[in-house]
PDB file of C-alpha atoms in Angstrom:
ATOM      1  CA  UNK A 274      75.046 121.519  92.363  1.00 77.00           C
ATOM      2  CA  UNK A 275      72.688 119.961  94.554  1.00 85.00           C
ATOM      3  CA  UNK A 276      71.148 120.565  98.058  1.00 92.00           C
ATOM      4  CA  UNK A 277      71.218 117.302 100.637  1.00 96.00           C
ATOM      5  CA  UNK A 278      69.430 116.723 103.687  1.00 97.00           C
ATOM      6  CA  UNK A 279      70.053 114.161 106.711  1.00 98.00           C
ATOM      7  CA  UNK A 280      68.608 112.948 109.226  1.00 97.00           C
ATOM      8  CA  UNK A 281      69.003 112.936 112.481  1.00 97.00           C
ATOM      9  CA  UNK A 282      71.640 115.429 112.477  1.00 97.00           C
ATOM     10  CA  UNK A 283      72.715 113.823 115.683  1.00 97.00           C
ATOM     11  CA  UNK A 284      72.134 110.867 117.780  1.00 98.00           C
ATOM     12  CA  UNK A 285      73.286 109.091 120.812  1.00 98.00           C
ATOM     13  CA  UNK A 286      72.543 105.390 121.251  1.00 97.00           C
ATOM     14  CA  UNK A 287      73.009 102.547 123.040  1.00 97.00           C
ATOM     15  CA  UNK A 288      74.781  99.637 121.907  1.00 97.00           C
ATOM     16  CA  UNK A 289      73.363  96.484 120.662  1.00 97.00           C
ATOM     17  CA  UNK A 290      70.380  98.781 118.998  1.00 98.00           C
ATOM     18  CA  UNK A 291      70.342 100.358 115.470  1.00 98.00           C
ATOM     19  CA  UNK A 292      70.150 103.290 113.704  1.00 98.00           C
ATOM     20  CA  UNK A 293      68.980 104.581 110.172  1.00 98.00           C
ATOM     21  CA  UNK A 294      70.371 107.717 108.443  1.00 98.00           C
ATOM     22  CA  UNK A 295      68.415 109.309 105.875  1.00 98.00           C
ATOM     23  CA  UNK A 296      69.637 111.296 102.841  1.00 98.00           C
ATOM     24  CA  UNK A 297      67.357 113.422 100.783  1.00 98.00           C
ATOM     25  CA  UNK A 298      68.659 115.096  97.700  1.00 96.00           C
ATOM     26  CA  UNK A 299      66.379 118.328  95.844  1.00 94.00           C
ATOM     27  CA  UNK A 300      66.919 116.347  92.366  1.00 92.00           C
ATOM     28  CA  UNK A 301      67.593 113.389  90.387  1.00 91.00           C
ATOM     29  CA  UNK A 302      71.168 112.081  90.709  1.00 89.00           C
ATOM     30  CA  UNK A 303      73.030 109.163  89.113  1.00 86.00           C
ATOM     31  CA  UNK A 304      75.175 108.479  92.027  1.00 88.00           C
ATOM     32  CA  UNK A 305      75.113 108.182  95.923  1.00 94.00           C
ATOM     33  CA  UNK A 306      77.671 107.524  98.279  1.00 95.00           C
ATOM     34  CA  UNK A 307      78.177 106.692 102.215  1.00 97.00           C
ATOM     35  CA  UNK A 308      81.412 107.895 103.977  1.00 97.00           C
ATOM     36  CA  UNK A 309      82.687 107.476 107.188  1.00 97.00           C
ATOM     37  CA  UNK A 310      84.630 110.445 109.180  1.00 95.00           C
ATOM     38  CA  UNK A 311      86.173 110.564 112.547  1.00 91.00           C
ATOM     39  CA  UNK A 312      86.521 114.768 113.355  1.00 85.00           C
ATOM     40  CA  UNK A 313      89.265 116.700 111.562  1.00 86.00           C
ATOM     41  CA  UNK A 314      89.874 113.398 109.490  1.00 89.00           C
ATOM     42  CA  UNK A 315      89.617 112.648 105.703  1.00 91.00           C
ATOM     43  CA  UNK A 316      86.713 110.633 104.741  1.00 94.00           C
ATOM     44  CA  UNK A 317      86.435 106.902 104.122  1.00 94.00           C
ATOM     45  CA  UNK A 318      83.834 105.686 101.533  1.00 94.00           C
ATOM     46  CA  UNK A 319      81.240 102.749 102.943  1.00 97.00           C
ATOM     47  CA  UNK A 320      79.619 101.668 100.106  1.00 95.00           C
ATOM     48  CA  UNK A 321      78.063 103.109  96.811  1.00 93.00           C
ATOM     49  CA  UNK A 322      74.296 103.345  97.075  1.00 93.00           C
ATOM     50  CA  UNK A 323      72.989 102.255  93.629  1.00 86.00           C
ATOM     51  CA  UNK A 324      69.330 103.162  92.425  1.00 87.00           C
ATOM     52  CA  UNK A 325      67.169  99.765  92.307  1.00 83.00           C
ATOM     53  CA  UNK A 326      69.772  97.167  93.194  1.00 85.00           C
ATOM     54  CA  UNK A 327      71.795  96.204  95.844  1.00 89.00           C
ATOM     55  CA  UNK A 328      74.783  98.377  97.330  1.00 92.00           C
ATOM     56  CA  UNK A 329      78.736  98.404  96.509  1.00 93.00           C
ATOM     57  CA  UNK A 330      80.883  98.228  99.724  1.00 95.00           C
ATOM     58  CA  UNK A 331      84.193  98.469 100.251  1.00 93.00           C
ATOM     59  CA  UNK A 332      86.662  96.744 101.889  1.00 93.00           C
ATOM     60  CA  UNK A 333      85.889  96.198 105.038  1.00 94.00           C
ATOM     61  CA  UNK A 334      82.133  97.808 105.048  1.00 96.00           C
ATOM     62  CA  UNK A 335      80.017  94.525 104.621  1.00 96.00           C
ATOM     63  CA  UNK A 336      75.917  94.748 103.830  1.00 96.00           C
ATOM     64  CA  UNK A 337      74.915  92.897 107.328  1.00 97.00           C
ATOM     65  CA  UNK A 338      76.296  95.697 109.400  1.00 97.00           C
ATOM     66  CA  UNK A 339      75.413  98.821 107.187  1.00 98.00           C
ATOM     67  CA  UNK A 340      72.800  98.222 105.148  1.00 97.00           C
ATOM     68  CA  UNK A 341      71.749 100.484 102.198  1.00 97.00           C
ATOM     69  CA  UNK A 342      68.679 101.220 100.705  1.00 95.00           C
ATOM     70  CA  UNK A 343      68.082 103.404  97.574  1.00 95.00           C
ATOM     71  CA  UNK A 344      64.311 103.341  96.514  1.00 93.00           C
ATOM     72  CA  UNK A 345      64.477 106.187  94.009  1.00 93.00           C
ATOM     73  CA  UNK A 346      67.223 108.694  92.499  1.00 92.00           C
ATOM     74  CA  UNK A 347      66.921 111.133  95.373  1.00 95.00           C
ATOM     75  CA  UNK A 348      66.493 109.330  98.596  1.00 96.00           C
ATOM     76  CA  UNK A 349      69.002 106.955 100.544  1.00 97.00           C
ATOM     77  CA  UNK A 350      69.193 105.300 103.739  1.00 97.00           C
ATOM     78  CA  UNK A 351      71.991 103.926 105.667  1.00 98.00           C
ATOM     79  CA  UNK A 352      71.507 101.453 108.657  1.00 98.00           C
ATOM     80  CA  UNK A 353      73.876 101.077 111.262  1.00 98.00           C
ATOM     81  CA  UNK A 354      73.186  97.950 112.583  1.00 98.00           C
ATOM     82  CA  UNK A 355      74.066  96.165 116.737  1.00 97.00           C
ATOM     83  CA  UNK A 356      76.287  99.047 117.155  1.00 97.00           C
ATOM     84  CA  UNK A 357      78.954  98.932 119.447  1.00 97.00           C
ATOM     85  CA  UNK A 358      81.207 102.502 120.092  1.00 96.00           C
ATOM     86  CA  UNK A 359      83.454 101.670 117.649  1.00 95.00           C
ATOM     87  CA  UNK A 360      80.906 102.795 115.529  1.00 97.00           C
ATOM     88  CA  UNK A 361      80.572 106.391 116.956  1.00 97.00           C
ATOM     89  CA  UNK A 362      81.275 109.095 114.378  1.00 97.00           C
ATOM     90  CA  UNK A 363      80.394 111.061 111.715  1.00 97.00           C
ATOM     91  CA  UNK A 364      78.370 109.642 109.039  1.00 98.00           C
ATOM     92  CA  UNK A 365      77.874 111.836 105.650  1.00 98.00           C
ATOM     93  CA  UNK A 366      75.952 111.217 102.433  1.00 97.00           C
ATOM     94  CA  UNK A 367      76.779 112.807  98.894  1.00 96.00           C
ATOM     95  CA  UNK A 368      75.781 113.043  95.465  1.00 94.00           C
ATOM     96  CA  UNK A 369      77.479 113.161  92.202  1.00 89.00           C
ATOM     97  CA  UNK A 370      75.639 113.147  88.200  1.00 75.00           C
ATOM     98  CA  UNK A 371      77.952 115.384  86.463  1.00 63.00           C
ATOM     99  CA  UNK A 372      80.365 114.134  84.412  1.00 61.00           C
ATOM    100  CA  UNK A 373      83.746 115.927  86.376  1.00 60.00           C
ATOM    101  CA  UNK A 374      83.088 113.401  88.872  1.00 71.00           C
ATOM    102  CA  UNK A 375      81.739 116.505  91.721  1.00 84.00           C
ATOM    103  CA  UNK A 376      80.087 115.632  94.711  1.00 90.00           C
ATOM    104  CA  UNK A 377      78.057 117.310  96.506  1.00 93.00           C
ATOM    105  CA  UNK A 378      77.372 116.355 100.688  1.00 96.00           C
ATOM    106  CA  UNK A 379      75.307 116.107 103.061  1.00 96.00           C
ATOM    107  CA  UNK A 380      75.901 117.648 106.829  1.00 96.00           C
ATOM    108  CA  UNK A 381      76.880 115.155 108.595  1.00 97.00           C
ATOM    109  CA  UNK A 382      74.972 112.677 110.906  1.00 97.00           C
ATOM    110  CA  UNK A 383      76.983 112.221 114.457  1.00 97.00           C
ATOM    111  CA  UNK A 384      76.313 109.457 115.822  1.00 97.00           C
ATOM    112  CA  UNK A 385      77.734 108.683 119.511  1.00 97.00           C
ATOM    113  CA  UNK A 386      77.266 105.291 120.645  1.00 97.00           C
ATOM    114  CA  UNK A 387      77.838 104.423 124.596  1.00 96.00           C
TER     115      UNK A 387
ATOM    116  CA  UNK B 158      94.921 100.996  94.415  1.00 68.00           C
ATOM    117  CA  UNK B 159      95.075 105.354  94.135  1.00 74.00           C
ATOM    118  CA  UNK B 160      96.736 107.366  96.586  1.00 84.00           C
ATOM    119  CA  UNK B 161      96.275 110.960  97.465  1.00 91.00           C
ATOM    120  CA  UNK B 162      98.937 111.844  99.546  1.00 93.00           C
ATOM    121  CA  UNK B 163      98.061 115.385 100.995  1.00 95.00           C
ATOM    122  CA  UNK B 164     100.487 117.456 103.446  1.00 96.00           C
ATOM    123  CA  UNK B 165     100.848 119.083 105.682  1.00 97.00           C
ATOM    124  CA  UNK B 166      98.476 117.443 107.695  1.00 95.00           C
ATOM    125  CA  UNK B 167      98.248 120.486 110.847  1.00 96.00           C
ATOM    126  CA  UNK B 168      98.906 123.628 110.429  1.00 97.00           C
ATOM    127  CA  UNK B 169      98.619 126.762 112.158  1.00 97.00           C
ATOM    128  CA  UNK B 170      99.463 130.255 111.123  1.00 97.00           C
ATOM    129  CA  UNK B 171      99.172 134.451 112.088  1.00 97.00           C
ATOM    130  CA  UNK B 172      96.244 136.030 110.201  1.00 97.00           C
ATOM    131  CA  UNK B 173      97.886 137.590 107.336  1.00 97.00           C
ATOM    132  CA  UNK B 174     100.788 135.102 106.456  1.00 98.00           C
ATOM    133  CA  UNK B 175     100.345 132.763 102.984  1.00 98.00           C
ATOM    134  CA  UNK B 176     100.241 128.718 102.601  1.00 98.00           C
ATOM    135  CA  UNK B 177     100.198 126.291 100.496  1.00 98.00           C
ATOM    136  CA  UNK B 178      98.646 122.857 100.489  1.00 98.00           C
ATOM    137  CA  UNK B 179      99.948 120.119  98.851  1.00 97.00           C
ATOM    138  CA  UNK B 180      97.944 116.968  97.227  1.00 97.00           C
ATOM    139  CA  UNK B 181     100.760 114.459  95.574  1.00 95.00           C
ATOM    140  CA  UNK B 182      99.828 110.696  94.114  1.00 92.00           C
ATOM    141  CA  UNK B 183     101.837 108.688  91.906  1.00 90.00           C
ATOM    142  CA  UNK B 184      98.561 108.122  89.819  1.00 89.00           C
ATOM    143  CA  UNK B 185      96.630 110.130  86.635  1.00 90.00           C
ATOM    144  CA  UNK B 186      93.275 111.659  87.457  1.00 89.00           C
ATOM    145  CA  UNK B 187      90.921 113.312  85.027  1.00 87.00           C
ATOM    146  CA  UNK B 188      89.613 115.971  88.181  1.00 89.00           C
ATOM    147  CA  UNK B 189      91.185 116.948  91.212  1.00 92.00           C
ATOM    148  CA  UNK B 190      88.150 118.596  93.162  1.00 94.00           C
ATOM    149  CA  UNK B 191      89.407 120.685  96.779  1.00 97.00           C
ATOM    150  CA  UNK B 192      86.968 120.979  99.531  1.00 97.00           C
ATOM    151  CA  UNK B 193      86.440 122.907 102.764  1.00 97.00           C
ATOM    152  CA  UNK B 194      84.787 121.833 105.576  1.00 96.00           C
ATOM    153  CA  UNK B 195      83.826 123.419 109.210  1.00 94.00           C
ATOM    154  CA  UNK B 196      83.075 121.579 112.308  1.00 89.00           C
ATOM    155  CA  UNK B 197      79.659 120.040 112.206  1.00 89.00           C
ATOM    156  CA  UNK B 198      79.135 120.283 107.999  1.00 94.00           C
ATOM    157  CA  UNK B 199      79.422 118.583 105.269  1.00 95.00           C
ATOM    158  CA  UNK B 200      82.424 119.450 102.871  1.00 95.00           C
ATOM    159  CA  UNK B 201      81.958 122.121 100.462  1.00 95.00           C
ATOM    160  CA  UNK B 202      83.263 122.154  96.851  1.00 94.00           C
ATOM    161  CA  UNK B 203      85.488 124.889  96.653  1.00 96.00           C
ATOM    162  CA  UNK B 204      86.645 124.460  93.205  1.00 95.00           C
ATOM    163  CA  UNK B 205      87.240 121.429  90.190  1.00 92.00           C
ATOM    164  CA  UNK B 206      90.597 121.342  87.869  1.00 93.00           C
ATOM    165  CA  UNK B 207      90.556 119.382  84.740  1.00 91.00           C
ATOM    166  CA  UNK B 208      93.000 120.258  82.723  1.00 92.00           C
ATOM    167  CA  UNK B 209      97.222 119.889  82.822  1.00 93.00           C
ATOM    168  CA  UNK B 210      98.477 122.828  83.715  1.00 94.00           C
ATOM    169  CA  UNK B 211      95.215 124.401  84.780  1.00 95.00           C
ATOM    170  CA  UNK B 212      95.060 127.609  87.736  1.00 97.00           C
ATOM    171  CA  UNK B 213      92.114 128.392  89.136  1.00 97.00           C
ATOM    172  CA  UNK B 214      91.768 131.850  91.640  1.00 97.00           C
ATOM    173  CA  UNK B 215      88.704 131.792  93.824  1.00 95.00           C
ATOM    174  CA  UNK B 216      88.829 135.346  96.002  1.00 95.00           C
ATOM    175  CA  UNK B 217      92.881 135.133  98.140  1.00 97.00           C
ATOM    176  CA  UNK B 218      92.638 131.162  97.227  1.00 97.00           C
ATOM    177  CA  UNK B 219      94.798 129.880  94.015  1.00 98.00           C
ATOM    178  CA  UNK B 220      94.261 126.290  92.846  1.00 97.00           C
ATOM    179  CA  UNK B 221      96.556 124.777  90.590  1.00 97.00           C
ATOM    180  CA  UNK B 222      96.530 120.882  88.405  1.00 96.00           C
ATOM    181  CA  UNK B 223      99.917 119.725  88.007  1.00 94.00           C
ATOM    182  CA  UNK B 224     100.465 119.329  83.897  1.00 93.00           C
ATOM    183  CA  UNK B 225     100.885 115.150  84.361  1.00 93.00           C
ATOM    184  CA  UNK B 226      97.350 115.714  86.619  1.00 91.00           C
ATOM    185  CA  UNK B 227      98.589 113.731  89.065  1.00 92.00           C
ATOM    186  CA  UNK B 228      99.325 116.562  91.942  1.00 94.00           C
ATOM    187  CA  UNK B 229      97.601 120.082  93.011  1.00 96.00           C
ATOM    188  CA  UNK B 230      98.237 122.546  95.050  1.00 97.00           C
ATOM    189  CA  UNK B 231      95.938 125.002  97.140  1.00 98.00           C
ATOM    190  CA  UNK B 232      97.621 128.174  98.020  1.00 98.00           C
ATOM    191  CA  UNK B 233      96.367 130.947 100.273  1.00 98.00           C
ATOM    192  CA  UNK B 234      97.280 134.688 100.442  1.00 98.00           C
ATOM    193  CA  UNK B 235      96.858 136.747 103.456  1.00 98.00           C
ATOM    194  CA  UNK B 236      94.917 133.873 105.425  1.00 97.00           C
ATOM    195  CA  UNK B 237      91.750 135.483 107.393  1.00 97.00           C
ATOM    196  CA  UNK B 238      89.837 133.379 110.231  1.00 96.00           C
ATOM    197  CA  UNK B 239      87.302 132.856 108.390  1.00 95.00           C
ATOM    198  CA  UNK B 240      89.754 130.160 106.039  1.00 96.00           C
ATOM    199  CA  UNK B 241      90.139 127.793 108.938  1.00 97.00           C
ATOM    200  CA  UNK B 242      88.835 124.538 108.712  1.00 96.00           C
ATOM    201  CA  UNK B 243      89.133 121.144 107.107  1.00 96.00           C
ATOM    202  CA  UNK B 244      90.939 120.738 103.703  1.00 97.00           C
ATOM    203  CA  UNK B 245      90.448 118.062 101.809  1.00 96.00           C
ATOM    204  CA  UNK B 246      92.053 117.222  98.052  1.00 96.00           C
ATOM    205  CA  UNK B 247      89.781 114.643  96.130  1.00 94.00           C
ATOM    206  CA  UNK B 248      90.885 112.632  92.806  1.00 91.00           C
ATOM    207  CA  UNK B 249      88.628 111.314  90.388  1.00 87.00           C
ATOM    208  CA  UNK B 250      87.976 108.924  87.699  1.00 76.00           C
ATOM    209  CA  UNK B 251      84.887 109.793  86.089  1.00 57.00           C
ATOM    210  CA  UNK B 252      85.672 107.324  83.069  1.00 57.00           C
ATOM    211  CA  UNK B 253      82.487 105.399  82.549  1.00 53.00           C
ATOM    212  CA  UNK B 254      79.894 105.317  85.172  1.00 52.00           C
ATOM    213  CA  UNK B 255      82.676 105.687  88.414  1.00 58.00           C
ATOM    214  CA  UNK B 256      82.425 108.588  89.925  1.00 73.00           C
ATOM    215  CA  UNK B 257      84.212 107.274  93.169  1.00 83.00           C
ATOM    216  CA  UNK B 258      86.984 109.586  94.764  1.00 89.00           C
ATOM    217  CA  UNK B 259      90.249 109.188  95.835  1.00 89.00           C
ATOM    218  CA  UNK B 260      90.593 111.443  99.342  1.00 93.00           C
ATOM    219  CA  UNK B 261      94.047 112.782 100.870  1.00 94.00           C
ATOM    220  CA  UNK B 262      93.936 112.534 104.554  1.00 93.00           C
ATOM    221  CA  UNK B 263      93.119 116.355 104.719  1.00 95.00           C
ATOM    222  CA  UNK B 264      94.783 119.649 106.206  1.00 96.00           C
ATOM    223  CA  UNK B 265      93.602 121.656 109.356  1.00 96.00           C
ATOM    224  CA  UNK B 266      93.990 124.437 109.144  1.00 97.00           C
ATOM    225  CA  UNK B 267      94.049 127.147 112.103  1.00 97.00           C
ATOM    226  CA  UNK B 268      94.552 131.300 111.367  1.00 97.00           C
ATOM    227  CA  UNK B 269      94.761 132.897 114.573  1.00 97.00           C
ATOM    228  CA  UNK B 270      94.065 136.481 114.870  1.00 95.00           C
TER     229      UNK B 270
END
């Protein structure tokens, strides 16, 4: 398994401004993802974060608004970008390299925008 | 498109009674992974089934992989406090290089003492 980090754990911001998440994994993974999570609700994946190119989003997720970076195989960053407080909830990272298709997350960033 | 379709979605029970979660979709995976998660973390991987057929026990929780691996089930004997929180079912398709997951909608879960 592995061990994930993010920061800030929590934020509160104003609209129109932006905020980056950071994801730190304790070793090398093939895989990152971004998910999306409104409290005591499933999950809904943003975008892959791949290693050296440029990020997979899904529908409705486009690169202008959340922007991914992924310098290296154990660091991340996701960019929420002119929020509004649409965009308040709870933002998690995760990993996956094994081969059952596991992953392994972060704790959450919560992000309240007013 | 996959669809995990998880039930029931609430539910709230007497410390001491069982349940069972249920994870259905009308697709194959190769993995069904089941998660936990508490207010203000991240889920945690409570347990992986690969195989048709499979049952897993972790402690008073029993996991099992439906043999077509297309539904699970999560059942729980004699419920404590300490089980409530956020249940989440998870297929995969590890073929290749995707290692994306399918998620059910989740079940929260409350044991009152």
């Amino acid at each position: 398994s592995a061990v994930i980090s993010q920061k800030p754990s929590r934020d509160i911001c104003q609209r129109g401004t932006s905020l980056t998440i950071q994801c730190q994994v304790d070793s090398q993974v093939t895989m990152m993802f971004w998910y999306r999570q409104q409290p005591g609700q499933s999950l809904t994946l943003i975008a892959t974060a791949n290693q050296g190119s440029e990020a997979t989003y899904e529908s409705g997720f486009v690169i202008d608004k959340f922007p991914i970076s992924r310098p290296n195989l154990t660091f991340s960053t996701l960019t929420v970008s002119n929020m509004s407080p649409e965009d308040s909830s709870i933002y998690l990272c995760s990993a996956a390299g094994g081969g059952g298709g596991e992953q392994f997350f972060g704790p959450g960033t919560r992000l309240t925008v007013l | 498109t996959q669809l995990l379709e998880q039930s029931p979605q609430f539910l709230s029970i007497q410390e001491g009674e069982n349940l069972t979660v249920y994870c259905n979709s009308s697709s194959v995976f190769s993995s069904l992974q089941w998660y936990r998660q508490e207010p203000g973390e991240g889920p945690v991987l409570l347990v992986t089934v690969v195989t048709g057929g499979e049952v897993k026990k972790l402690k008073r929780l029993t996991f099992q992989f439906g043999d077509a691996r297309k539904d699970s089930s999560l059942h729980i004997t004699a419920a404590q406090p300490g089980d409530t929180g956020l249940y989440l079912c998870a297929g995969a398709n590890s073929g290749g290089s995707n290692y994306k997951l399918t998620f059910g909608k989740g079940t929260l879960l409350t044991v009152n003492p």
